[in-house]
PDB file of C-alpha atoms in Angstrom:
ATOM      1  CA  GLN N   1      -0.271   0.170  -0.451  1.00 81.00           C
ATOM      2  CA  VAL N   2       1.119   3.105  -1.436  1.00 93.00           C
ATOM      3  CA  GLN N   3      -0.346   6.490  -1.363  1.00 96.00           C
ATOM      4  CA  LEU N   4       1.383   9.808  -3.380  1.00 97.00           C
ATOM      5  CA  VAL N   5      -0.403  13.051  -1.957  1.00 96.00           C
ATOM      6  CA  GLU N   6      -0.062  15.976  -4.009  1.00 96.00           C
ATOM      7  CA  SER N   7      -0.142  20.038  -3.027  1.00 96.00           C
ATOM      8  CA  GLY N   8       0.404  23.254  -4.942  1.00 97.00           C
ATOM      9  CA  GLY N   9      -1.315  23.305  -7.976  1.00 97.00           C
ATOM     10  CA  GLY N  10      -3.649  26.666  -8.190  1.00 98.00           C
ATOM     11  CA  LEU N  11      -4.954  29.538 -10.341  1.00 98.00           C
ATOM     12  CA  VAL N  12      -1.463  31.497 -12.101  1.00 98.00           C
ATOM     13  CA  GLN N  13      -1.463  34.006 -14.627  1.00 98.00           C
ATOM     14  CA  PRO N  14       1.097  33.323 -17.788  1.00 98.00           C
ATOM     15  CA  GLY N  15       4.483  34.141 -17.033  1.00 98.00           C
ATOM     16  CA  GLY N  16       4.124  33.314 -13.035  1.00 98.00           C
ATOM     17  CA  SER N  17       4.825  30.020 -11.260  1.00 98.00           C
ATOM     18  CA  LEU N  18       3.976  27.204  -9.305  1.00 98.00           C
ATOM     19  CA  ARG N  19       5.398  24.369  -7.336  1.00 98.00           C
ATOM     20  CA  LEU N  20       4.060  21.110  -6.837  1.00 98.00           C
ATOM     21  CA  SER N  21       4.693  18.909  -4.025  1.00 98.00           C
ATOM     22  CA  CYS N  22       4.265  15.362  -3.654  1.00 98.00           C
ATOM     23  CA  ALA N  23       4.750  13.218  -0.779  1.00 97.00           C
ATOM     24  CA  ALA N  24       5.161   9.308  -0.453  1.00 97.00           C
ATOM     25  CA  SER N  25       3.981   6.820   2.060  1.00 96.00           C
ATOM     26  CA  GLY N  26       2.744   3.901   3.967  1.00 94.00           C
ATOM     27  CA  SER N  27       4.764   0.269   3.770  1.00 93.00           C
ATOM     28  CA  PHE N  28       7.633   0.480   0.603  1.00 94.00           C
ATOM     29  CA  SER N  29      10.842  -0.813   1.462  1.00 94.00           C
ATOM     30  CA  SER N  30      12.740   1.555  -0.866  1.00 95.00           C
ATOM     31  CA  ILE N  31      11.563   4.504  -3.384  1.00 96.00           C
ATOM     32  CA  GLY N  32      13.047   4.327  -7.328  1.00 96.00           C
ATOM     33  CA  LEU N  33      12.181   6.906 -10.098  1.00 97.00           C
ATOM     34  CA  MET N  34       9.933   9.740  -9.733  1.00 98.00           C
ATOM     35  CA  GLY N  35       8.542  11.630 -12.467  1.00 98.00           C
ATOM     36  CA  TRP N  36       5.551  14.359 -13.046  1.00 98.00           C
ATOM     37  CA  TYR N  37       2.495  13.678 -15.709  1.00 98.00           C
ATOM     38  CA  ARG N  38       0.124  15.657 -17.837  1.00 98.00           C
ATOM     39  CA  GLN N  39      -2.717  15.498 -18.753  1.00 98.00           C
ATOM     40  CA  ALA N  40      -5.164  17.997 -20.453  1.00 97.00           C
ATOM     41  CA  PRO N  41      -8.782  17.896 -21.596  1.00 91.00           C
ATOM     42  CA  GLY N  42      -9.122  15.678 -24.885  1.00 93.00           C
ATOM     43  CA  LYS N  43      -4.843  14.523 -24.841  1.00 96.00           C
ATOM     44  CA  GLN N  44      -3.173  12.128 -23.845  1.00 97.00           C
ATOM     45  CA  ARG N  45      -0.834  11.672 -20.478  1.00 97.00           C
ATOM     46  CA  GLU N  46       2.235  12.705 -21.694  1.00 97.00           C
ATOM     47  CA  LEU N  47       5.675  13.054 -19.363  1.00 98.00           C
ATOM     48  CA  VAL N  48       6.524  16.400 -18.185  1.00 98.00           C
ATOM     49  CA  ALA N  49       9.727  15.634 -16.320  1.00 98.00           C
ATOM     50  CA  THR N  50      11.450  12.098 -14.014  1.00 98.00           C
ATOM     51  CA  ILE N  51      13.727  12.366 -11.682  1.00 98.00           C
ATOM     52  CA  THR N  52      15.675   9.028 -10.573  1.00 97.00           C
ATOM     53  CA  SER N  53      17.114   7.666  -6.721  1.00 94.00           C
ATOM     54  CA  TYR N  54      20.373   9.760  -8.039  1.00 94.00           C
ATOM     55  CA  ARG N  55      19.190  12.500  -9.157  1.00 95.00           C
ATOM     56  CA  THR N  56      19.369  12.022 -12.691  1.00 97.00           C
ATOM     57  CA  THR N  57      17.220  13.964 -14.096  1.00 98.00           C
ATOM     58  CA  ASN N  58      15.011  14.008 -18.319  1.00 98.00           C
ATOM     59  CA  TYR N  59      12.346  16.407 -19.106  1.00 98.00           C
ATOM     60  CA  ALA N  60       9.731  17.193 -22.155  1.00 98.00           C
ATOM     61  CA  ASP N  61      10.284  19.138 -25.169  1.00 98.00           C
ATOM     62  CA  SER N  62       7.870  21.505 -23.982  1.00 97.00           C
ATOM     63  CA  VAL N  63       9.083  22.410 -20.264  1.00 98.00           C
ATOM     64  CA  LYS N  64      13.062  23.075 -20.728  1.00 98.00           C
ATOM     65  CA  GLY N  65      14.278  25.458 -19.370  1.00 98.00           C
ATOM     66  CA  ARG N  66      11.195  26.674 -17.540  1.00 98.00           C
ATOM     67  CA  PHE N  67      10.241  23.609 -15.372  1.00 98.00           C
ATOM     68  CA  ILE N  68      12.835  21.598 -12.582  1.00 98.00           C
ATOM     69  CA  ILE N  69      13.061  18.724 -10.963  1.00 98.00           C
ATOM     70  CA  SER N  70      14.453  17.392  -7.510  1.00 98.00           C
ATOM     71  CA  ARG N  71      13.412  15.187  -4.856  1.00 97.00           C
ATOM     72  CA  ASP N  72      13.919  15.182  -0.809  1.00 96.00           C
ATOM     73  CA  ASN N  73      15.004  11.207  -0.950  1.00 94.00           C
ATOM     74  CA  ALA N  74      14.939  11.684   3.760  1.00 94.00           C
ATOM     75  CA  ARG N  75      11.197  12.822   3.236  1.00 95.00           C
ATOM     76  CA  ASN N  76       9.848  10.206  -0.122  1.00 96.00           C
ATOM     77  CA  THR N  77       9.718  13.713  -2.035  1.00 97.00           C
ATOM     78  CA  VAL N  78       9.199  14.843  -5.143  1.00 98.00           C
ATOM     79  CA  PHE N  79       8.969  18.496  -6.491  1.00 98.00           C
ATOM     80  CA  LEU N  80       8.336  20.213  -9.450  1.00 98.00           C
ATOM     81  CA  GLN N  81       8.998  23.869  -9.872  1.00 98.00           C
ATOM     82  CA  MET N  82       7.579  25.182 -13.044  1.00 98.00           C
ATOM     83  CA  ASN N  83       8.427  28.614 -13.807  1.00 98.00           C
ATOM     84  CA  SER N  84       7.263  30.750 -17.195  1.00 98.00           C
ATOM     85  CA  LEU N  85       4.152  29.151 -16.998  1.00 98.00           C
ATOM     86  CA  LYS N  86       2.521  29.530 -20.697  1.00 98.00           C
ATOM     87  CA  PRO N  87      -1.518  28.211 -21.100  1.00 98.00           C
ATOM     88  CA  GLU N  88      -0.351  25.408 -23.047  1.00 97.00           C
ATOM     89  CA  ASP N  89       0.294  23.999 -19.661  1.00 98.00           C
ATOM     90  CA  THR N  90      -2.775  24.078 -18.537  1.00 98.00           C
ATOM     91  CA  ALA N  91      -3.375  20.164 -17.519  1.00 98.00           C
ATOM     92  CA  VAL N  92      -4.677  17.791 -14.569  1.00 98.00           C
ATOM     93  CA  TYR N  93      -0.858  17.099 -13.341  1.00 98.00           C
ATOM     94  CA  TYR N  94       0.149  13.299 -11.520  1.00 98.00           C
ATOM     95  CA  CYS N  95       2.562  12.256  -9.498  1.00 98.00           C
ATOM     96  CA  ASN N  96       4.705   8.947  -9.985  1.00 98.00           C
ATOM     97  CA  ALA N  97       6.330   6.810  -8.359  1.00 97.00           C
ATOM     98  CA  THR N  98       8.252   3.276  -8.514  1.00 97.00           C
ATOM     99  CA  THR N  99       8.408   1.173  -5.114  1.00 96.00           C
ATOM    100  CA  ARG N 100       9.895  -1.623  -4.214  1.00 94.00           C
ATOM    101  CA  GLY N 101       6.941  -3.480  -1.190  1.00 92.00           C
ATOM    102  CA  ARG N 102       8.517  -5.316   1.335  1.00 89.00           C
ATOM    103  CA  ASP N 103       7.702  -8.327   0.276  1.00 91.00           C
ATOM    104  CA  GLY N 104      10.197  -7.812  -2.471  1.00 91.00           C
ATOM    105  CA  LEU N 105       7.980  -6.762  -5.872  1.00 92.00           C
ATOM    106  CA  GLY N 106       8.119  -3.226  -7.680  1.00 93.00           C
ATOM    107  CA  SER N 107       4.908  -1.274  -8.438  1.00 94.00           C
ATOM    108  CA  THR N 108       4.193   1.516  -9.863  1.00 96.00           C
ATOM    109  CA  ASN N 109       1.964   4.460  -7.930  1.00 97.00           C
ATOM    110  CA  TRP N 110       0.033   6.952  -9.346  1.00 97.00           C
ATOM    111  CA  GLY N 111      -1.374  10.255  -7.248  1.00 97.00           C
ATOM    112  CA  GLN N 112      -5.071  11.717  -7.431  1.00 96.00           C
ATOM    113  CA  GLY N 113      -3.488  14.972  -9.785  1.00 97.00           C
ATOM    114  CA  THR N 114      -3.599  18.593  -9.466  1.00 97.00           C
ATOM    115  CA  GLN N 115      -5.039  21.084 -11.569  1.00 98.00           C
ATOM    116  CA  VAL N 116      -2.575  24.059 -12.321  1.00 98.00           C
ATOM    117  CA  THR N 117      -4.662  26.249 -14.554  1.00 98.00           C
ATOM    118  CA  VAL N 118      -2.933  29.029 -16.553  1.00 98.00           C
ATOM    119  CA  SER N 119      -5.003  31.732 -17.630  1.00 96.00           C
ATOM    120  CA  SER N 120      -5.245  35.705 -17.657  1.00 92.00           C
TER     121      SER N 120
END
């Protein structure tokens, strides 16, 4: 049982910034890859950014230079700093984490999503 709780979404004007947080809790031995995905109405869910346990990062081309992903392994938390936001960034943002359970099995877990709206 793994729970991912997200926070930080909301309404922001174009050019503004938001910082999303996602904390993992429950029964697991370790957390591997963590990341953020987003889905706009009528669109497929797409990868935004990922970060490994060693803090190697990967970004979608659409957010490179504007977003920064980071993690705090001691608190099982991943962050997404979003700068220079554009209306096309409007979407539901989902947190993802791959975990190893106490039974030794791996699993991929999703948060419930948080709404980010960029509008003037």
